[in-house]
Every structure is written in structure tokens, then in C-alpha cells.
Tab-separated table of C-alpha atoms in Angstrom:
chain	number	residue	atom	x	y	z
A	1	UNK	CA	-29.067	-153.071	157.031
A	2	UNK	CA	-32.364	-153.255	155.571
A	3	UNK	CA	-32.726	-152.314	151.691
A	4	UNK	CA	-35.494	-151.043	150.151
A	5	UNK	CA	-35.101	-152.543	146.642
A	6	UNK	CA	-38.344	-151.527	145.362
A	7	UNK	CA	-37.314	-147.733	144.990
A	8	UNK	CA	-35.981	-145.774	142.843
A	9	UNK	CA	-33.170	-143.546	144.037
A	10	UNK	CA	-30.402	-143.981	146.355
A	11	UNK	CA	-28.421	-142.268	149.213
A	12	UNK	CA	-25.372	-140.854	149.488
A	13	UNK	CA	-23.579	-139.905	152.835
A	14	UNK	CA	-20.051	-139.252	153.768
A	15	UNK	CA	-19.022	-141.852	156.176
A	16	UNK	CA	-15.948	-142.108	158.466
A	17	UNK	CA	-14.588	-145.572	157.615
A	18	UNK	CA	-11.401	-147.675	157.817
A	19	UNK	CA	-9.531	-149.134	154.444
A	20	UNK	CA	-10.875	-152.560	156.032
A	21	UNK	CA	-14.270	-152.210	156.338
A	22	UNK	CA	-16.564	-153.904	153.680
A	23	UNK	CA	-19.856	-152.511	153.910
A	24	UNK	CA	-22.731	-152.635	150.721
A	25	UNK	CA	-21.337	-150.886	147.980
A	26	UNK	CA	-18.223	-149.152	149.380
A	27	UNK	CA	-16.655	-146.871	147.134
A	28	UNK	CA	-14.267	-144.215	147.840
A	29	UNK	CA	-16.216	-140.822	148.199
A	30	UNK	CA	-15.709	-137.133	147.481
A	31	UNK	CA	-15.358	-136.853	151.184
A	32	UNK	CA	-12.447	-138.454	150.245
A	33	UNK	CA	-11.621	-136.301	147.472
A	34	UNK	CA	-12.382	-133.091	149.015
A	35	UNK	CA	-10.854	-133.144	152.563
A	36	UNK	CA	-10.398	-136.415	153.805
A	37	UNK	CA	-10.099	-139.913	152.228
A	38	UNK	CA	-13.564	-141.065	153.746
A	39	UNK	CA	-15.784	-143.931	151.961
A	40	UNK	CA	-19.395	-143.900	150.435
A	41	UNK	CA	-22.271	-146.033	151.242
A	42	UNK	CA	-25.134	-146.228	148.986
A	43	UNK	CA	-28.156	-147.779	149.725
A	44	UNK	CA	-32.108	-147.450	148.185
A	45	UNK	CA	-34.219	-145.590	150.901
A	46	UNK	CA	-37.800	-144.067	150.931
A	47	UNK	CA	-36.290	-140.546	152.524
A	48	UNK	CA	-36.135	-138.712	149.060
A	49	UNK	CA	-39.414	-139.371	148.080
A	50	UNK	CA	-41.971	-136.310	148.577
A	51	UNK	CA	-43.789	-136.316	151.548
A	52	UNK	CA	-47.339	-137.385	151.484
A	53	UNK	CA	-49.706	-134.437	150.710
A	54	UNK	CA	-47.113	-132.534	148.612
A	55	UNK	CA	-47.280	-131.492	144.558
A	56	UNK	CA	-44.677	-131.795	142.355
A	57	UNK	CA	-44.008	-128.972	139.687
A	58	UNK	CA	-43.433	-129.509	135.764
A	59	UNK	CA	-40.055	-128.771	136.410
A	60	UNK	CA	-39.777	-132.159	139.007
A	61	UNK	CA	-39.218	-129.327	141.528
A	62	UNK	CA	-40.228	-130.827	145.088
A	63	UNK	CA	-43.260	-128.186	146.296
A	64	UNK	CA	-44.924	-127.914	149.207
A	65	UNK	CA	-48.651	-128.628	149.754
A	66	UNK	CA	-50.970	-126.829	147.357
A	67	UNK	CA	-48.246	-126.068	145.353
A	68	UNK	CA	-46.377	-123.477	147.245
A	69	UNK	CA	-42.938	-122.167	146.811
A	70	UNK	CA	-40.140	-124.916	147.962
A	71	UNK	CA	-39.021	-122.157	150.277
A	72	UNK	CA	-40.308	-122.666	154.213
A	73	UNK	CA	-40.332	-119.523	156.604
A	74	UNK	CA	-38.822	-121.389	159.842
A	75	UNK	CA	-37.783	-117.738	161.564
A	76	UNK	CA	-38.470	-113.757	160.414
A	77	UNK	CA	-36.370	-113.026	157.519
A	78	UNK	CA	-35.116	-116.917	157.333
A	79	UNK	CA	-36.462	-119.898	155.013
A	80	UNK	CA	-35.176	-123.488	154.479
A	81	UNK	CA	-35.876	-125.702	151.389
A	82	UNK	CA	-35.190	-129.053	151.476
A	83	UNK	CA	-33.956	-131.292	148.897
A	84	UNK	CA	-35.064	-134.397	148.047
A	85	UNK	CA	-31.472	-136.294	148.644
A	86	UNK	CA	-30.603	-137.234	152.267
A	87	UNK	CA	-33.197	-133.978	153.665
A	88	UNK	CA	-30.356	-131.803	152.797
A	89	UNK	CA	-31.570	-128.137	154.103
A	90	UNK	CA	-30.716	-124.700	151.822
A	91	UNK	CA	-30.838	-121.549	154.216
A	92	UNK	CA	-32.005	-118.623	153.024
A	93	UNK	CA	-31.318	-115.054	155.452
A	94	UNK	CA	-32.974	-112.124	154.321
A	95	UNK	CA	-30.458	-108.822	154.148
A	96	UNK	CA	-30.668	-105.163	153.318
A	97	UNK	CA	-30.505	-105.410	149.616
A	98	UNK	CA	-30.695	-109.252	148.906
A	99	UNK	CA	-30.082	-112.876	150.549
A	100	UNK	CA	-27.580	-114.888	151.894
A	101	UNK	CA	-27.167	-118.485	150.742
A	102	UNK	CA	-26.268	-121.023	152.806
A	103	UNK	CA	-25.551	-125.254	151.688
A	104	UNK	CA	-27.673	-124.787	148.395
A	105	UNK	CA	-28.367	-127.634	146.899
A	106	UNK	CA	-28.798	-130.352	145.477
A	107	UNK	CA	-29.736	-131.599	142.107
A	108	UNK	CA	-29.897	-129.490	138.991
A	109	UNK	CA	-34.112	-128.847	138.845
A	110	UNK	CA	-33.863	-128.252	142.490
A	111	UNK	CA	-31.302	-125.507	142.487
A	112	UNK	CA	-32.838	-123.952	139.332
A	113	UNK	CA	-36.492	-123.761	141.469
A	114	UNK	CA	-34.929	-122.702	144.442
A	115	UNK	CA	-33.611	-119.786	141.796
A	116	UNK	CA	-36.885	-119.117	140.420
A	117	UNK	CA	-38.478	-119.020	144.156
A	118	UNK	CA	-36.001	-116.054	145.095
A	119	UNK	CA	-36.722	-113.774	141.669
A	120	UNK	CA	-40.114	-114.005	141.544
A	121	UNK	CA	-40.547	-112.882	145.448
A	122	UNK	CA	-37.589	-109.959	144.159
A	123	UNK	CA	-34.982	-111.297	146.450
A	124	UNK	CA	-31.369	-111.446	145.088
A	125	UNK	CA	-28.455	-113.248	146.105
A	126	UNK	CA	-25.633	-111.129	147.607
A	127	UNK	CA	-23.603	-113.324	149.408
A	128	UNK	CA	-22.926	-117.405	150.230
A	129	UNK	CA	-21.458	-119.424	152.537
A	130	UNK	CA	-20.460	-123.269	152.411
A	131	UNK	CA	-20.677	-124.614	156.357
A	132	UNK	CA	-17.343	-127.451	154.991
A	133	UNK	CA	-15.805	-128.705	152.100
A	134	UNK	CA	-18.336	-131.648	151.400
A	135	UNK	CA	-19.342	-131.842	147.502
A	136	UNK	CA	-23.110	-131.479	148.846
A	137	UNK	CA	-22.603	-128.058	150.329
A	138	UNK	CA	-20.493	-126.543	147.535
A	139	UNK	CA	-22.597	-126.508	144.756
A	140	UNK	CA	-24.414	-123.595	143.628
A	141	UNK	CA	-26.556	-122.611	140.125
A	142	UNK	CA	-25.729	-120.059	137.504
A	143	UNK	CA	-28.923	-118.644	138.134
A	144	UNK	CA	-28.033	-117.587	141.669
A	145	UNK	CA	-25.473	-114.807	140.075
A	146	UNK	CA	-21.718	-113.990	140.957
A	147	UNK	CA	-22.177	-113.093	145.037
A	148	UNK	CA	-19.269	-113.998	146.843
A	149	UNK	CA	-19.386	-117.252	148.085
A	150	UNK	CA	-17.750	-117.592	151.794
A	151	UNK	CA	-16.068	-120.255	153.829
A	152	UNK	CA	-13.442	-120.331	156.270
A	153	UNK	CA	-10.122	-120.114	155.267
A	154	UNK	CA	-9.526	-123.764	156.549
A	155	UNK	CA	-12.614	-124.750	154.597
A	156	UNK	CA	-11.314	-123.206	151.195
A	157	UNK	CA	-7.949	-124.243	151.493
A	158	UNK	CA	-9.015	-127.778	151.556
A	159	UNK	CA	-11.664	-126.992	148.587
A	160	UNK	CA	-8.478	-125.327	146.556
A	161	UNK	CA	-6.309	-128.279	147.380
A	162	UNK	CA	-8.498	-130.787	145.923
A	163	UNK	CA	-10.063	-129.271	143.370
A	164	UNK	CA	-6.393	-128.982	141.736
A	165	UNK	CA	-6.801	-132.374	140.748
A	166	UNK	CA	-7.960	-131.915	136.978
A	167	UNK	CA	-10.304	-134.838	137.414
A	168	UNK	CA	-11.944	-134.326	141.069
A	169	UNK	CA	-15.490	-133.462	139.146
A	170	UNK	CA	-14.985	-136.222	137.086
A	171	UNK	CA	-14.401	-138.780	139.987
A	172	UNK	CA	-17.518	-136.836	141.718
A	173	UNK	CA	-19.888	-138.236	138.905
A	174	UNK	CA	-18.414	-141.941	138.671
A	175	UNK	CA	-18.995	-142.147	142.943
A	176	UNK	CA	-22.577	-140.630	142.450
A	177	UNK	CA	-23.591	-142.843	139.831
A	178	UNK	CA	-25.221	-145.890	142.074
A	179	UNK	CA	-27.276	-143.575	143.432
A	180	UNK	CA	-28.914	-142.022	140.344
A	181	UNK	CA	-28.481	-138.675	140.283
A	182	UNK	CA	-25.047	-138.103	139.139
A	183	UNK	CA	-26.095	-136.221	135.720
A	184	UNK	CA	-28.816	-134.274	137.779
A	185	UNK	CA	-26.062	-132.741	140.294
A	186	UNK	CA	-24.239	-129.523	138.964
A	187	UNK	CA	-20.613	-129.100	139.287
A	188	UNK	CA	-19.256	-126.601	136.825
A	189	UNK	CA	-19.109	-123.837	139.654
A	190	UNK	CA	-18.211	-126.465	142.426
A	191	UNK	CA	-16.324	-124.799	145.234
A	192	UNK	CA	-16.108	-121.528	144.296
A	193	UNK	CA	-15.305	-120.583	147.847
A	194	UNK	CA	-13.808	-117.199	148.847
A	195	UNK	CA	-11.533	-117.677	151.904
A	196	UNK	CA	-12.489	-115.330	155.233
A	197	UNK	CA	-9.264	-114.185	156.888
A	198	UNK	CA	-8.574	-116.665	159.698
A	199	UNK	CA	-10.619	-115.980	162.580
A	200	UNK	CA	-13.213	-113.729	160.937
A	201	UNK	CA	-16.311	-113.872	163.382
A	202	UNK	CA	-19.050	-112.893	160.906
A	203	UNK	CA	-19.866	-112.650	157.033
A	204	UNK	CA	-19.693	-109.276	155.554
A	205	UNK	CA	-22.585	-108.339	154.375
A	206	UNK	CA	-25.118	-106.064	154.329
A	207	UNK	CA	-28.282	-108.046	156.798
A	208	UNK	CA	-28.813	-109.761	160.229
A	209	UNK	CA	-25.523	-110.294	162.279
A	210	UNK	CA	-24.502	-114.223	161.321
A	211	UNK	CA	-21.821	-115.066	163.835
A	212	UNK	CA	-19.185	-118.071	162.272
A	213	UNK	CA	-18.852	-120.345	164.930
A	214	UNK	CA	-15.727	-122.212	163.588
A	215	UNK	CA	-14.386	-125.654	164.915
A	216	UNK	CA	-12.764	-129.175	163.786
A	217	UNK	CA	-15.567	-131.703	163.996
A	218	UNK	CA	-16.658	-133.526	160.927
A	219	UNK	CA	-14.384	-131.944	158.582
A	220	UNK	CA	-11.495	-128.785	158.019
A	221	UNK	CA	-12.525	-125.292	158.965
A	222	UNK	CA	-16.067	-126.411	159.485
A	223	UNK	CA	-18.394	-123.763	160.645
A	224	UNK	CA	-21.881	-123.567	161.960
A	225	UNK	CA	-23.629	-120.000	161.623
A	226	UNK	CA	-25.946	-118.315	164.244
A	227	UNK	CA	-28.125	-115.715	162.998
A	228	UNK	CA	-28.093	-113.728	166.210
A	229	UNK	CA	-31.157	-111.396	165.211
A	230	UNK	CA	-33.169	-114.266	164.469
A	231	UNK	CA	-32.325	-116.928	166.871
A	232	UNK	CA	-31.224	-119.345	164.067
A	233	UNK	CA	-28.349	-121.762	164.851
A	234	UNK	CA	-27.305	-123.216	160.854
A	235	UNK	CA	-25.639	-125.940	162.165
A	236	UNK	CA	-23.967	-127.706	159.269
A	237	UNK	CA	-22.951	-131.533	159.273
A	238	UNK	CA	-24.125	-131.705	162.858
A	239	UNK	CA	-27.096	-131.747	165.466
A	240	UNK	CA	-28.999	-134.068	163.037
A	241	UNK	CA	-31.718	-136.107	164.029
A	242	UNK	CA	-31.324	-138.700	161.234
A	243	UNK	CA	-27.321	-139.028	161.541
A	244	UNK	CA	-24.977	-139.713	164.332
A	245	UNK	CA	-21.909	-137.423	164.596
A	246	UNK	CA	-19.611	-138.520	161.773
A	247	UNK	CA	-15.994	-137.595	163.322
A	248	UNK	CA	-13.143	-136.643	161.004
A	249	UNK	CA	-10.165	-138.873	160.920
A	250	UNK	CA	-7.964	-137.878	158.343
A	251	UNK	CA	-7.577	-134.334	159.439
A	252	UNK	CA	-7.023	-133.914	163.099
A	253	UNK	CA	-5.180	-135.966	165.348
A	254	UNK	CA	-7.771	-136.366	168.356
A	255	UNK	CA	-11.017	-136.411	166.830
A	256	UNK	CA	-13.170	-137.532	169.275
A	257	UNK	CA	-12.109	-134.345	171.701
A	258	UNK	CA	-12.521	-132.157	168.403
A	259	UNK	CA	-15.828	-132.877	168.234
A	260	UNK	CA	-16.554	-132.762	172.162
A	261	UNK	CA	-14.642	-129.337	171.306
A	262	UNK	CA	-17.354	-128.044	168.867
A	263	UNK	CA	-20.365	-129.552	171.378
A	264	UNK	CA	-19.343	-126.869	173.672
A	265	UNK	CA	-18.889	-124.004	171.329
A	266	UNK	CA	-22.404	-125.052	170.179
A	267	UNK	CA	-23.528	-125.397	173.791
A	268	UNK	CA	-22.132	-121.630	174.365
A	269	UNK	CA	-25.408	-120.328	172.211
A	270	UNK	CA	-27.910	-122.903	172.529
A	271	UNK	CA	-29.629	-120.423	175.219
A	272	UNK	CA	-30.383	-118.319	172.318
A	273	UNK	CA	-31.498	-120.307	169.504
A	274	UNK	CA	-35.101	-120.673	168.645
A	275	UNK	CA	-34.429	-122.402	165.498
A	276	UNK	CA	-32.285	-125.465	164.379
A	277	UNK	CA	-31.328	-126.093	160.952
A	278	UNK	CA	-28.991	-129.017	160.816
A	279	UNK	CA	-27.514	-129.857	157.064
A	280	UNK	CA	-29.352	-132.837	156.654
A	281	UNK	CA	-32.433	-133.790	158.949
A	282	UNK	CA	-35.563	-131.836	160.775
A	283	UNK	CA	-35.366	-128.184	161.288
A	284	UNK	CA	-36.296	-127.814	165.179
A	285	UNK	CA	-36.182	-126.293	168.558
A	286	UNK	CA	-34.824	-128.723	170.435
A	287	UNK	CA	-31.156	-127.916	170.096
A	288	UNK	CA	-29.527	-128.796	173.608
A	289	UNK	CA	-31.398	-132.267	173.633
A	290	UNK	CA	-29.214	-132.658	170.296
A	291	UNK	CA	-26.816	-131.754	171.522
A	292	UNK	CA	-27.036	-133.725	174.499
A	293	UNK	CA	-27.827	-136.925	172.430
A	294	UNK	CA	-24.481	-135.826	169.910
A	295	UNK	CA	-21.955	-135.532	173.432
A	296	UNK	CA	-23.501	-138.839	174.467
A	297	UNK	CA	-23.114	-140.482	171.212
A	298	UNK	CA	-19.848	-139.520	171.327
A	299	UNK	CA	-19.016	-140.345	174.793
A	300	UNK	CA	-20.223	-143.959	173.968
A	301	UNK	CA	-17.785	-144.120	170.617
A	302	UNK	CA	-15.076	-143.299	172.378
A	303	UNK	CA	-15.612	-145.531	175.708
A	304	UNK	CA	-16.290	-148.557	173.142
A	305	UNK	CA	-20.063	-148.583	174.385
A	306	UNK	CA	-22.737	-149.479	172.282
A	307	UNK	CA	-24.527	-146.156	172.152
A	308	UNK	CA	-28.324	-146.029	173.327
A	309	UNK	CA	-29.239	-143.759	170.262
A	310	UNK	CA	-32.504	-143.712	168.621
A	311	UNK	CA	-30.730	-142.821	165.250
A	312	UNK	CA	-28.668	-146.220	165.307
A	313	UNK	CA	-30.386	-149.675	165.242
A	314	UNK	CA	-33.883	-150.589	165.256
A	315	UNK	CA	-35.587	-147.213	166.770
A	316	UNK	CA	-33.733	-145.576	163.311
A	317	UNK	CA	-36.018	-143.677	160.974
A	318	UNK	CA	-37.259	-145.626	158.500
A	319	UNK	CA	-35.213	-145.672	155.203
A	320	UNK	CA	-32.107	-144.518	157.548
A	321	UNK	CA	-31.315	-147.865	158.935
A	322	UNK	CA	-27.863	-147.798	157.424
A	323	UNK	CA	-27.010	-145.286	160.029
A	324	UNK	CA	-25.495	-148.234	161.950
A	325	UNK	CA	-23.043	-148.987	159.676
A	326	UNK	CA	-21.408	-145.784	159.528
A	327	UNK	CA	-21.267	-146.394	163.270
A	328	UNK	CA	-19.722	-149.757	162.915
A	329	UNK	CA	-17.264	-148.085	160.472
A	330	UNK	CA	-16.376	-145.691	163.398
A	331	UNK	CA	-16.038	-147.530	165.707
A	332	UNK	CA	-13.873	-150.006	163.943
A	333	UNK	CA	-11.790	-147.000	162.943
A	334	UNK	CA	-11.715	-145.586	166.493
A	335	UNK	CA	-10.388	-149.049	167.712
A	336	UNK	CA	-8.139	-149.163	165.285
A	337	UNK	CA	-6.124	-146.484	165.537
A	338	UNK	CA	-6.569	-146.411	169.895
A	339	UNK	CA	-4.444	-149.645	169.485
A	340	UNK	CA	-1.899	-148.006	167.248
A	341	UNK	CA	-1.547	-145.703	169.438
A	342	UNK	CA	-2.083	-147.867	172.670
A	343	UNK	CA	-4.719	-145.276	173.619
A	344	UNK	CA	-7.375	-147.091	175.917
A	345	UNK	CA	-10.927	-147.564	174.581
């Protein structure tokens, strides 16, 4: 794993690992605090710095080039800002009478732009939805009002659950403090999350049809969106092309055939997507070959292979060559508990 001492700020990522592993700066993670008891890696990398050729605002808000909005049209009526930590993407659907908010996030100053970006072009927020009950996609800023904010009823029972713990923001802060933006990340409306009846297919609200495509891979009541109207698939933890399929172990008892499971639901609309917005990662077009490269990484996990992926190893992005530690960490896991159970593999 290659570090990058000579920057500033840090990663965080949710990884899927064992009790035993001992990777750089393992600490136990609000994965682990908010659905399943998963461990943090932190590690310096380049990929939060602004992209050559972009202007940063008084406010430290990341713009685009010229000094644009931080909002980028990717479909009609749909924009995605990116933060600065781990390329997390905010979707933004246009409606009737306001917007739906999807994953915003992540620090404070980025939150409060993304804000200011939807007043001054007169759009208000009237609904949200968190894709899973991962700290980074639960947050949300004062400024965005009192809309509803959706998830599935899997998804905010595990929020509920964990958040009963008097000190769950407090232990949020203490993990996020290697990485240096613990005071800069939000959480006094944390998981706010309004339960959809089980089974609900799409969000109420007044705008473009957004089907819930719920499943079991990466964490509870997970859920990617598909605006039909628009040919936008909001994928959630998955379909990256900067992380490998992180499988859930704490919460299902076959997780390798969960996520397989949510590969074809995903597989079931690909003909119909024009545009890809994983949670973290490039927005793109491509989605079966991700999805194609997810099944195979996933194929190779669970045969014990070592997978011929261009997001683990050398071929890795730069700044993202830690990626192969959270496979290790799965794979050790995997192995782990195949044996317990005398499951080949």
C-alpha cells in the first residue's frame, strides 16, 4: 500500500474486515456502528484534492472550472456534485415543485454550497433519500429544510437501532479524526430517515418516476434508484470504478450470493440506463461493463482467485492503491468463515 505522506487529508472507506486483520491504522468504523461491525482504513491520498483546472470559492466550496456552480447536469432534470472525500456523488432530480436529494454530502462548507447552489437557481428540496445506513450517506444540512428524508424500512431500522446508542455521533468524530475532517462533517441531523413501508417500489413525490430497486449487498435494506424518465441508474455503494464490491458480513448469512443477487436486479435495467451514478467514483455510461467487472470480482472472491481487476493492485487509480487491502480483508474474512462452516472456497 503506497502512502502519500506529503498530503494533507485522508480517506475514509467502510471496509469488510475480520477481527484479525491488521492493516495501517485499523480502527473500528461507523460501518460498524451503524449496521455492521466493519473496520476503517485511513490512508493520505491525492483523490480529494480539486481537479486540475478547477476554482475554489471563499467558502472552500470545491467549484467547477471558471467558477461554476458545484452542481453537474449528467441527464435532463438530474445533476451530481461531488465531494471532495472519496468522489462521493450528491444526486440531485428535478420534480414538479422542488428536488429530490439523494447521498448529500459531505463536509460542512460542501453541504452548505451545495445549499446555496439549489436557492439561488429557485429549486427547493421536497424530498430525500439515503441509498444505506453508511454515516456518509446520512448526513444532510439545515439549510436543505424539513423534506422527508426516505430509506427503506430495512435501511432505517438499522439507522434507528444504532443511533439509540447516546454516543454513536460521538464515536463518529473520534473514528474520523485521522483523516482530518471530523469537525468539518455535520451530524446533528444524522439519520433522520423516514422508513418506506416494506416493499414500496418508488418515492412519493411529486417528479420523475424513481423506481427503489432494493437488495442485500453491501449493507441492510440497501437500495439503488432508477430514474426511469431520465435513464439514471443511482446506484449507491456499488458499480464503482474506484472500489471493488465491499460484501456485507455481519448482516446476511450468504453474502457473496446476496450480492450476485443485487448484480441481477441491477442487470434487469441496465438496458435502460444512460447514466451511472455510483456513490463514490465516475458518473458514466458504461453500466453492464460494471457490472460485468462487479459479478467477476465477485466470482473470483468467492472461488479464492486472485481477481484480474484493474481497481485492485498495480493498474489501481492513483491515490486508491489501498483498494487491495480491503480485498485482502475479504478475502481473509471469506476464508474464514467458508472453513467454519466447511463451505469450499
Amino acid at each position: 500500500m503506497r502512502i502519500h505522506s506529503d498530503l494533507p487529508t485522508a480517506l475514509f472507506v467502510e471496509e469488510i474486515l475480520g477481527p484479525q486483520e491488521q492493516p495501517i491504522r485499523e480502527t473500528p468504523s461507523m460501518a460498524g456502528l451503524i449496521g455492521h461491525p466493519d473496520l476503517v482504513r485511513f490512508a493520505p491520498t491525492a483523490c480529494n484534492l480539486p481537479l486540475p483546472g478547477t476554482t475554489v470559492a471563499a467558502s472552500g466550496c470545491k467549484s467547477q472550472a471558471g467558477g461554476a456552480t458545484v452542481l453537474r447536469q449528467v441527464a435532463d432534470g438530474v445533476l451530481v456534485h461531488e465531494s471532495e472525500f472519496l468522489q462521493s456523488n450528491a444526486v440531485v432530480v428535478q420534480g414538479r415543485t422542488g428536488v429530490l436529494l439523494i447521498d448529500p454530502g459531505v463536509q460542512d462548507h460542501e453541504l452548505a454550497c451545495l445549499a446555496n447552489d439549489l436557492s439561488r437557481s429557485g429549486r427547493t428540496v421536497v424530498a430525500g433519500f439515503s441509498t444505506h445506513p453508511h454515516w456518509d450517506h446520512l448526513l444532510w444540512h439545515a439549510q436543505f429544510g424539513t423534506a422527508p428524508r426516505y430509506g427503506t424500512a430495512r435501511c432505517a431500522a438499522a439507522v434507528r437501532k444504532q443511533l439509540s446508542d447516546p454516543d454513536a455521533k460521538a464515536r463518529i468524530t473520534a473514528h474520523l479524526l485521522p483523516t482530518g475532517i471530523a469537525e468539518r462533517v455535520p451530524l446533528d441531523l444524522l439519520g433522520q430517515i423516514t422508513a418506506l413501508p416494506a416493499g414500496t417500489a418508488r418515492i412519493p413525490w411529486d417528479g420523475p418516476q424513481v423506481r427503489i430497486i432494493e437488495h442485500q449487498a453491501h449493507a441492510p435494506g440497501h437500495a439503488a434508484l432508477f430514474v426511469e424518465e431520465r435513464g439514471v441508474l443511482v446506484a449507491g455503494d456499488m458499480l464503482s470504478d474506484v472500489l471493488i464490491p465491499m460484501l456485507d458480513f455481519a448482516d446476511t448469512a450468504d453474502p457473496i450470493e446476496d450480492y450476485l443477487a443485487a448484480l441481477r436486479l441491477l442487470d434487469g435495467v441496465a438496458g435502460d440506463v444512460d447514466v451511472l451514478v455510483p456513490g463514490h467514483g465516475s458518473v458514466g455510461d458504461e453500466v453492464r461493463a460494471r457490472i460485468d467487472q462487479d459479478r467477476a470480482y465477485v466470482h473470483a472472491l468467492r472461488d479464492a482467485h486472485v481477481p484480474g481487476d484493474p481497481r485492485v493492485g498495480p493498474s489501481a487509480k492513483p491515490g486508491w492503491e489501498w483498494v487491495s487491502d480491503v480485498h485482502d480483508g475479504q478475502a481473509g474474512r471469506l476464508a474464514r468463515r467458508n472453513k467454519r462452516d466447511g463451505t469450499p472456497g
